[in-house]
Short mmCIF file of C-alpha atoms and ligand atoms in Angstrom, two decimals:
data_model
loop_
_atom_site.label_atom_id
_atom_site.label_comp_id
_atom_site.label_asym_id
_atom_site.label_seq_id
_atom_site.Cartn_x
_atom_site.Cartn_y
_atom_site.Cartn_z
CA MET A 1 -80.49 -41.28 -164.46
CA PRO A 2 -78.15 -40.14 -161.24
CA ARG A 3 -80.58 -37.79 -159.48
CA PHE A 4 -77.82 -35.32 -159.21
CA ASN A 5 -78.22 -34.45 -163.01
CA THR A 6 -82.03 -34.43 -162.48
CA ARG A 7 -82.15 -31.61 -160.01
CA ILE A 8 -78.96 -29.62 -161.17
CA ALA A 9 -80.83 -29.03 -164.75
CA GLN A 10 -84.10 -28.10 -162.60
CA ALA A 11 -82.83 -25.83 -160.73
CA LEU A 12 -80.89 -24.05 -163.32
CA SER A 13 -84.07 -23.47 -165.80
CA GLU A 14 -85.86 -22.17 -162.06
CA ARG A 15 -82.99 -19.54 -162.23
CA GLU A 16 -83.11 -18.90 -166.07
CA GLN A 17 -86.94 -18.82 -165.50
CA GLN A 18 -87.37 -16.09 -162.61
CA GLY A 19 -84.20 -13.82 -164.60
CA LEU A 20 -81.55 -14.20 -161.98
CA TYR A 21 -79.17 -16.13 -164.07
CA ARG A 22 -75.35 -14.78 -163.34
CA GLN A 23 -72.93 -15.23 -165.75
CA ARG A 24 -69.15 -14.27 -165.38
CA VAL A 25 -67.63 -11.79 -168.59
CA CYS A 26 -64.19 -12.73 -169.00
CA LEU A 27 -62.55 -8.89 -168.90
CA THR A 28 -59.66 -6.74 -168.59
CA ARG A 29 -59.10 -4.24 -166.73
CA ASN A 30 -56.73 -1.02 -166.07
CA ALA A 31 -56.99 2.15 -163.52
CA GLN A 32 -60.90 2.69 -164.14
CA GLN A 33 -62.10 0.60 -167.14
CA VAL A 34 -63.02 -2.78 -167.87
CA SER A 35 -62.58 -4.30 -171.64
CA GLU A 36 -63.50 -7.53 -173.47
CA ALA A 37 -62.56 -7.83 -176.56
CA SER A 38 -62.66 -4.62 -178.88
CA HIS A 39 -65.65 -3.52 -176.13
CA THR A 40 -64.23 -1.07 -173.05
CA TRP A 41 -66.52 0.58 -170.66
CA LEU A 42 -66.38 2.98 -167.84
CA ASN A 43 -65.62 0.39 -164.59
CA PHE A 44 -68.09 1.79 -161.52
CA SER A 45 -68.43 -1.94 -160.28
CA SER A 46 -65.29 -2.85 -158.60
CA ASN A 47 -64.14 -2.63 -155.05
CA ASP A 48 -60.93 -1.53 -155.00
CA TYR A 49 -62.24 2.54 -153.46
CA LEU A 50 -58.72 3.37 -153.03
CA GLY A 51 -57.21 2.68 -156.62
CA LEU A 52 -54.80 0.47 -155.37
CA ALA A 53 -55.22 -2.86 -157.63
CA GLN A 54 -53.26 -1.01 -159.93
CA GLU A 55 -50.62 1.52 -158.44
CA PRO A 56 -47.19 0.58 -159.67
CA SER A 57 -45.12 0.75 -156.41
CA LEU A 58 -47.56 -2.06 -155.34
CA LEU A 59 -47.57 -3.35 -158.19
CA GLN A 60 -43.89 -3.16 -157.70
CA ALA A 61 -43.39 -4.20 -154.48
CA TRP A 62 -45.08 -7.66 -154.75
CA GLN A 63 -42.01 -8.25 -157.78
CA GLN A 64 -39.54 -7.59 -155.07
CA GLY A 65 -41.57 -9.95 -152.56
CA LEU A 66 -41.41 -12.76 -155.26
CA THR A 67 -37.73 -12.08 -155.34
CA LEU A 68 -37.27 -12.07 -151.71
CA TYR A 69 -39.64 -14.60 -150.50
CA GLY A 70 -40.70 -17.08 -153.53
CA ALA A 71 -43.76 -17.86 -154.81
CA GLY A 72 -45.70 -19.70 -152.59
CA SER A 73 -45.33 -20.42 -148.98
CA GLY A 74 -45.53 -24.17 -149.01
CA ALA A 75 -47.33 -25.41 -145.55
CA SER A 76 -49.95 -23.88 -143.12
CA PRO A 77 -49.29 -21.31 -140.77
CA LEU A 78 -48.35 -24.43 -137.70
CA VAL A 79 -45.85 -25.89 -140.10
CA THR A 80 -43.43 -23.81 -142.24
CA GLY A 81 -46.31 -21.04 -143.93
CA PHE A 82 -45.34 -18.33 -141.18
CA HIS A 83 -42.75 -15.75 -142.63
CA SER A 84 -41.54 -13.10 -141.74
CA PRO A 85 -43.06 -10.99 -143.80
CA HIS A 86 -46.47 -11.98 -142.22
CA ALA A 87 -45.24 -11.27 -139.05
CA LYS A 88 -44.73 -8.50 -139.79
CA LEU A 89 -48.09 -7.27 -141.86
CA GLU A 90 -49.49 -8.73 -138.59
CA GLN A 91 -47.68 -6.65 -136.45
CA GLN A 92 -47.90 -3.54 -138.51
CA LEU A 93 -51.81 -4.03 -138.47
CA ALA A 94 -52.29 -4.90 -135.00
CA GLU A 95 -50.06 -0.78 -134.25
CA TRP A 96 -52.37 0.85 -136.91
CA LEU A 97 -55.56 -0.27 -135.75
CA GLY A 98 -55.09 -0.23 -131.84
CA TYR A 99 -55.57 -3.93 -130.93
CA ASP A 100 -52.74 -6.72 -129.46
CA ARG A 101 -52.59 -8.68 -132.16
CA ALA A 102 -53.78 -9.55 -135.88
CA LEU A 103 -54.21 -12.73 -137.38
CA LEU A 104 -54.07 -13.76 -141.18
CA PHE A 105 -55.97 -15.55 -143.25
CA ASN A 106 -56.68 -15.83 -147.33
CA SER A 107 -60.11 -14.06 -147.09
CA GLY A 108 -62.81 -12.55 -145.63
CA PHE A 109 -64.71 -15.52 -145.98
CA SER A 110 -62.86 -17.71 -144.43
CA ALA A 111 -61.72 -15.08 -141.39
CA ASN A 112 -65.67 -15.40 -140.65
CA GLN A 113 -66.06 -18.05 -141.08
CA ALA A 114 -63.30 -19.14 -138.84
CA VAL A 115 -64.11 -16.75 -136.09
CA LEU A 116 -68.02 -17.70 -135.51
CA PHE A 117 -67.29 -21.52 -135.80
CA THR A 118 -64.73 -21.47 -133.30
CA LEU A 119 -65.77 -19.15 -130.71
CA LEU A 120 -69.84 -20.09 -130.69
CA ALA A 121 -70.79 -23.21 -128.42
CA LYS A 122 -74.87 -24.60 -127.82
CA ASN A 123 -76.34 -22.46 -126.03
CA ASP A 124 -74.85 -19.38 -126.84
CA TRP A 125 -76.89 -16.49 -128.41
CA LEU A 126 -75.45 -14.60 -131.95
CA LEU A 127 -76.87 -11.73 -132.85
CA GLN A 128 -77.07 -10.65 -136.15
CA ASP A 129 -78.11 -7.40 -138.65
CA LYS A 130 -80.43 -9.11 -140.83
CA LEU A 131 -78.07 -7.67 -144.35
CA ASN A 132 -74.98 -9.02 -142.54
CA HIS A 133 -72.33 -11.13 -145.84
CA ALA A 134 -72.97 -14.59 -146.77
CA SER A 135 -70.26 -15.62 -144.84
CA LEU A 136 -71.58 -14.37 -141.65
CA MET A 137 -75.41 -15.63 -141.83
CA GLU A 138 -73.83 -19.53 -143.67
CA ALA A 139 -71.38 -20.28 -140.40
CA GLY A 140 -74.69 -18.24 -138.39
CA MET A 141 -76.55 -21.21 -139.43
CA LEU A 142 -74.53 -23.85 -138.80
CA SER A 143 -72.85 -22.48 -136.17
CA PRO A 144 -74.96 -24.45 -133.02
CA ALA A 145 -74.95 -21.17 -131.49
CA THR A 146 -79.05 -19.82 -131.10
CA MET A 147 -79.05 -17.13 -134.40
CA LYS A 148 -81.20 -14.38 -133.94
CA ARG A 149 -81.36 -12.09 -137.03
CA PHE A 150 -81.54 -7.68 -135.80
CA LYS A 151 -83.43 -5.42 -138.19
CA HIS A 152 -81.10 -3.62 -140.16
CA ASN A 153 -79.31 -1.08 -138.00
CA ASP A 154 -82.27 -1.46 -135.75
CA VAL A 155 -80.56 -1.06 -132.03
CA ALA A 156 -84.03 -1.02 -129.96
CA HIS A 157 -84.20 -4.60 -132.12
CA LEU A 158 -81.21 -5.83 -131.14
CA SER A 159 -81.26 -4.52 -127.31
CA ARG A 160 -84.91 -6.72 -127.15
CA LEU A 161 -82.67 -9.31 -128.18
CA LEU A 162 -80.31 -8.74 -125.67
CA SER A 163 -83.15 -9.16 -123.05
CA SER A 164 -84.84 -12.06 -124.21
CA ALA A 165 -81.66 -14.04 -123.87
CA ALA A 166 -81.10 -13.16 -120.98
CA GLN A 167 -84.20 -14.60 -119.70
CA SER A 168 -84.43 -16.74 -121.27
CA ASP A 169 -80.94 -18.38 -119.95
CA ALA A 170 -80.30 -17.26 -116.86
CA GLN A 171 -78.61 -19.70 -114.56
CA SER A 172 -76.50 -20.60 -117.46
CA ASP A 173 -73.08 -19.16 -118.59
CA LEU A 174 -74.41 -18.13 -121.77
CA ALA A 175 -72.04 -16.21 -124.30
CA LYS A 176 -73.88 -13.60 -126.39
CA LEU A 177 -71.72 -12.20 -130.21
CA VAL A 178 -73.39 -8.83 -131.80
CA VAL A 179 -72.26 -9.36 -135.31
CA THR A 180 -72.71 -6.09 -137.70
CA GLU A 181 -70.98 -5.14 -140.58
CA GLY A 182 -69.42 -1.54 -140.51
CA VAL A 183 -70.67 -0.54 -143.59
CA PHE A 184 -73.07 -2.10 -145.28
CA SER A 185 -72.27 -4.16 -149.14
CA MET A 186 -75.35 -3.30 -151.20
CA ASP A 187 -76.08 -0.46 -149.58
CA GLY A 188 -73.39 1.52 -148.98
CA ASP A 189 -74.44 2.93 -145.47
CA LEU A 190 -72.87 2.68 -142.08
CA ALA A 191 -74.09 0.83 -138.78
CA PRO A 192 -74.70 2.85 -135.63
CA LEU A 193 -71.39 1.35 -134.30
CA ALA A 194 -71.52 3.50 -131.47
CA GLU A 195 -75.07 2.53 -129.69
CA MET A 196 -74.97 -1.20 -131.15
CA ALA A 197 -71.14 -0.73 -128.71
CA ALA A 198 -73.31 0.53 -125.83
CA VAL A 199 -75.71 -1.76 -125.92
CA SER A 200 -73.71 -4.96 -126.43
CA GLN A 201 -71.62 -3.65 -123.41
CA GLN A 202 -74.69 -3.34 -121.33
CA HIS A 203 -75.54 -6.87 -121.91
CA ASP A 204 -72.88 -8.22 -121.32
CA ALA A 205 -72.11 -9.20 -125.29
CA TRP A 206 -69.13 -9.09 -127.30
CA LEU A 207 -69.46 -7.25 -130.76
CA MET A 208 -67.80 -8.06 -133.87
CA VAL A 209 -67.23 -5.34 -136.78
CA ASP A 210 -66.54 -7.26 -140.05
CA ASP A 211 -65.20 -3.50 -141.59
CA ALA A 212 -64.27 -5.83 -145.37
CA HIS A 213 -66.10 -1.92 -146.65
CA GLY A 214 -65.33 0.85 -144.01
CA CYS A 215 -61.26 -0.21 -143.09
CA GLY A 216 -59.07 2.06 -145.82
CA VAL A 217 -62.25 4.29 -146.86
CA LEU A 218 -63.32 5.81 -143.69
CA GLY A 219 -61.50 7.64 -140.44
CA GLU A 220 -58.21 9.03 -139.52
CA ALA A 221 -55.66 7.25 -141.15
CA GLY A 222 -58.22 5.30 -143.01
CA ARG A 223 -59.05 3.35 -139.90
CA GLY A 224 -62.16 2.67 -140.92
CA SER A 225 -65.90 2.87 -139.18
CA CYS A 226 -64.81 1.91 -136.01
CA ASP A 227 -62.64 4.51 -135.66
CA LEU A 228 -64.83 6.92 -137.20
CA ALA A 229 -67.49 6.08 -134.27
CA GLU A 230 -65.38 6.16 -131.73
CA ILE A 231 -65.86 2.33 -130.72
CA LYS A 232 -63.15 -0.51 -130.51
CA ALA A 233 -64.99 -3.87 -131.03
CA ASP A 234 -64.19 -7.16 -129.49
CA ILE A 235 -63.29 -8.60 -132.47
CA LEU A 236 -62.71 -6.96 -136.02
CA ILE A 237 -62.77 -8.11 -139.41
CA VAL A 238 -60.70 -6.34 -142.47
CA THR A 239 -60.25 -7.58 -146.14
CA PHE A 240 -57.28 -6.89 -148.47
CA GLY A 241 -59.61 -7.48 -151.71
CA LYS A 242 -61.41 -3.78 -151.73
CA ALA A 243 -59.71 -1.33 -150.50
CA PHE A 244 -56.33 -2.64 -150.02
CA GLY A 245 -56.15 -3.16 -153.53
CA LEU A 246 -55.21 -7.39 -152.99
CA GLN A 247 -56.64 -10.34 -151.13
CA GLY A 248 -56.41 -11.96 -148.01
CA ALA A 249 -57.86 -10.92 -144.59
CA ALA A 250 -57.15 -10.42 -140.77
CA VAL A 251 -59.15 -10.93 -137.14
CA LEU A 252 -57.74 -7.88 -135.19
CA CYS A 253 -58.53 -8.91 -131.43
CA SER A 254 -56.49 -9.74 -127.69
CA GLU A 255 -53.83 -11.81 -127.12
CA ASP A 256 -55.91 -14.89 -125.77
CA VAL A 257 -58.29 -14.52 -129.06
CA ALA A 258 -55.50 -14.88 -131.14
CA GLU A 259 -54.20 -17.60 -129.41
CA TYR A 260 -57.43 -19.29 -129.42
CA LEU A 261 -58.29 -19.18 -132.68
CA ILE A 262 -54.46 -20.48 -133.74
CA GLN A 263 -54.82 -23.37 -132.24
CA PHE A 264 -58.80 -23.81 -132.50
CA ALA A 265 -59.68 -22.13 -135.71
CA ARG A 266 -59.84 -24.96 -138.69
CA HIS A 267 -59.87 -22.61 -141.35
CA PHE A 268 -56.61 -21.23 -140.16
CA VAL A 269 -54.65 -24.27 -138.91
CA TYR A 270 -55.56 -26.12 -142.27
CA SER A 271 -55.18 -23.83 -144.57
CA THR A 272 -51.84 -23.00 -146.94
CA ALA A 273 -50.39 -19.82 -145.28
CA MET A 274 -50.60 -16.70 -147.91
CA PRO A 275 -47.34 -16.06 -150.17
CA PRO A 276 -45.21 -14.10 -148.27
CA ALA A 277 -44.65 -12.04 -151.22
CA GLN A 278 -48.38 -11.38 -150.57
CA ALA A 279 -47.83 -10.41 -147.14
CA TYR A 280 -44.85 -7.85 -148.58
CA ALA A 281 -46.86 -6.22 -151.30
CA LEU A 282 -49.92 -6.06 -148.10
CA VAL A 283 -47.54 -4.39 -146.09
CA HIS A 284 -46.91 -2.08 -149.00
CA ALA A 285 -50.63 -1.45 -149.35
CA CYS A 286 -50.92 -0.64 -145.49
CA GLU A 287 -48.67 2.62 -145.73
CA ARG A 288 -49.99 4.08 -148.73
CA ILE A 289 -53.51 3.89 -146.75
CA GLN A 290 -51.97 5.64 -143.75
CA GLN A 291 -50.57 8.53 -146.47
CA ASP A 292 -52.55 8.66 -149.06
CA GLN A 293 -55.11 10.86 -147.33
CA TRP A 294 -55.96 12.31 -150.77
CA ARG A 295 -57.67 9.29 -151.76
CA ARG A 296 -60.01 9.39 -149.65
CA ASP A 297 -60.50 13.09 -150.15
CA LYS A 298 -60.80 12.06 -153.93
CA LEU A 299 -63.57 9.63 -153.25
CA VAL A 300 -65.94 12.42 -150.79
CA GLU A 301 -65.35 14.55 -154.13
CA LEU A 302 -66.71 12.70 -156.36
CA SER A 303 -69.11 10.89 -154.68
CA ASP A 304 -70.70 14.91 -154.11
CA ALA A 305 -70.33 15.94 -157.87
CA PHE A 306 -72.29 12.61 -158.36
CA ALA A 307 -75.28 13.50 -156.25
CA LEU A 308 -75.16 16.81 -157.81
CA ALA A 309 -76.00 15.75 -161.31
CA LEU A 310 -78.23 13.19 -160.37
CA ASP A 311 -81.73 14.45 -161.95
CA PRO A 312 -83.78 14.75 -157.88
CA ALA A 313 -86.25 13.08 -159.47
CA ILE A 314 -84.55 9.89 -159.08
CA GLY A 315 -84.94 9.94 -155.13
CA PHE A 316 -81.18 9.24 -155.01
CA GLN A 317 -79.86 9.00 -151.38
CA ASN A 318 -76.25 9.05 -151.00
CA THR A 319 -74.24 7.88 -148.79
CA PRO A 320 -71.18 8.47 -146.35
CA THR A 321 -68.80 5.96 -148.94
CA PRO A 322 -68.23 4.65 -152.36
CA ILE A 323 -71.02 2.50 -152.68
CA LYS A 324 -73.92 4.03 -154.29
CA PRO A 325 -77.11 1.82 -154.36
CA LEU A 326 -79.75 2.91 -157.27
CA LEU A 327 -82.73 0.97 -156.26
CA LEU A 328 -84.88 -0.11 -158.97
CA GLY A 329 -87.05 -3.09 -156.39
CA ASP A 330 -87.52 -5.05 -160.13
CA SER A 331 -85.06 -7.39 -161.12
CA ASN A 332 -85.75 -7.33 -164.80
CA LYS A 333 -85.37 -3.34 -164.50
CA ALA A 334 -82.41 -3.58 -162.64
CA VAL A 335 -80.60 -5.78 -165.59
CA LYS A 336 -82.34 -3.64 -168.24
CA ILE A 337 -81.17 -0.29 -167.13
CA SER A 338 -77.64 -1.36 -166.50
CA GLN A 339 -77.66 -2.97 -170.01
CA ALA A 340 -78.83 0.65 -171.15
CA LEU A 341 -75.64 1.94 -169.61
CA LYS A 342 -73.45 -0.60 -171.21
CA GLU A 343 -74.25 0.64 -174.16
CA GLN A 344 -73.05 4.30 -173.36
CA GLY A 345 -69.42 2.36 -171.93
CA LEU A 346 -70.82 2.62 -168.79
CA TRP A 347 -70.35 -0.72 -166.86
CA VAL A 348 -72.60 -0.99 -163.69
CA SER A 349 -73.61 -3.76 -162.65
CA ALA A 350 -77.32 -5.09 -161.58
CA ILE A 351 -77.48 -6.34 -158.05
CA ARG A 352 -80.66 -9.17 -157.93
CA PRO A 353 -81.86 -11.46 -155.19
CA PRO A 354 -81.20 -13.68 -153.49
CA THR A 355 -77.78 -11.22 -152.89
CA VAL A 356 -79.73 -8.39 -151.65
CA PRO A 357 -83.49 -9.13 -150.31
CA VAL A 358 -86.79 -10.10 -152.55
CA ASN A 359 -88.44 -6.71 -154.90
CA SER A 360 -84.96 -4.55 -154.06
CA ALA A 361 -82.59 -4.61 -156.90
CA ARG A 362 -80.40 -2.36 -157.28
CA LEU A 363 -77.70 -1.19 -159.08
CA ARG A 364 -74.67 -0.52 -156.89
CA ILE A 365 -72.52 1.79 -158.09
CA THR A 366 -68.84 1.83 -156.82
CA PHE A 367 -66.21 4.78 -156.69
CA THR A 368 -62.31 4.78 -156.65
CA ALA A 369 -59.25 7.11 -156.09
CA ASN A 370 -59.18 6.95 -159.71
CA HIS A 371 -62.29 7.99 -161.02
CA GLN A 372 -62.01 11.59 -163.01
CA LEU A 373 -65.18 13.65 -161.97
CA ASP A 374 -65.68 13.89 -165.57
CA ASP A 375 -66.74 10.01 -165.27
CA VAL A 376 -69.06 10.71 -162.60
CA LYS A 377 -70.55 13.40 -164.38
CA ARG A 378 -70.94 11.45 -167.20
CA LEU A 379 -72.47 8.37 -165.15
CA ALA A 380 -74.93 10.30 -163.90
CA THR A 381 -76.12 12.13 -166.87
CA ALA A 382 -76.32 8.36 -168.54
CA ILE A 383 -78.73 7.77 -165.52
CA ASN A 384 -80.73 10.39 -165.95
CA GLU A 385 -81.45 9.74 -169.57
CA VAL A 386 -81.59 5.76 -169.22
CA MET A 387 -83.88 5.92 -166.17
CA TYR A 388 -87.26 6.90 -167.54
CA ASP A 389 -86.74 5.71 -171.15
C1 PLP B 1 -66.13 -9.75 -149.15
C2 PLP B 1 -66.57 -8.82 -148.13
C3 PLP B 1 -66.13 -10.05 -147.46
C4 PLP B 1 -65.46 -11.64 -148.11
O1 PLP B 1 -64.22 -10.83 -148.02
P1 PLP B 1 -63.41 -11.84 -149.11
O2 PLP B 1 -61.95 -11.65 -148.85
O3 PLP B 1 -63.78 -11.22 -150.23
O4 PLP B 1 -64.12 -13.52 -148.76
C5 PLP B 1 -67.00 -10.50 -146.15
N1 PLP B 1 -67.65 -9.35 -145.88
C6 PLP B 1 -68.46 -8.44 -145.99
C7 PLP B 1 -68.96 -7.34 -145.39
C8 PLP B 1 -67.48 -8.86 -147.72
O5 PLP B 1 -67.74 -7.47 -148.33
#
């Protein structure tokens, strides 16, 4: 028997024994619900924060894009896959977010990997928050750079690491890159960006911010975490699968970094460009995000109502984002409570290791601008009941 079979069977059975076995559920969806067969749940587990994924004008824009530009882009961007909606979207993103250039990628995962792999060389130092996204961690581990992880949001620790980098290699021209998320996806908290930008600058390091969960949701006109903290990151990653309600990502950077990525980033050069109709729909999503302040206001309103309705004994720590983690620790408990909420018609996913650190299993509750105040109150009431059952 080939070794692969044994190894695979063993890994699967271990996962099962640890209570960490994961399965997809095939769902259909509308504005704030999901359903499977005859069951329907209120959905508190999507990253569609602004409720744009089902926004009629956005669907219409995508349809119109299909009529105007066809289905697929047909090639990678350097061959014949770069079309006028891509150019327009890049220009719009650069202007809105305040950068020389924006460069489109097919996913946030590939944008993160492209930047780290292309930028980092041997002897460089990469400093990452411990809770950074898997795409960043994996790229860091596989890159030739020396990767150090600093404690979550701990600027003093980051500063110490940057100092030790300077001592370890004073002669060479080592480059240092600090990478953090703007909003942490599993905790809903913000990185201390102003302090991190100052420390990075002090040590002559570049700061890269992955704002997958902040762009659209925070800051003036939805510009995101950096705008809120009043800093400009050297490199900013925005993704379109969350608040934009679509799919894809962009790297915001200087003229030279954009040109460098176009020459050398393999995820960019050797991957088919996103469909032009998708870029066309994204142009529309950018406009909605900037104009629809009510969507951001609504999220704040929902957040306040939820925190107020929860039993204080639960010890919930509110967050400044639509991501509301309810920490439980034990994976089985998280699954049990998620199940109990499901029986009450509420879909809240349990998040377990290895997505989050060991012993920090949680419910990850997310709100969208499509939720009603009554929806989040109903959720809080249900949590108050099932928590101590
Ligand atoms: C979702 C996410 C990504 C990946 O983006 P995709 O477009 O879904 O591939 C990257 N970074 C963070 C912080 C994310 O939450």
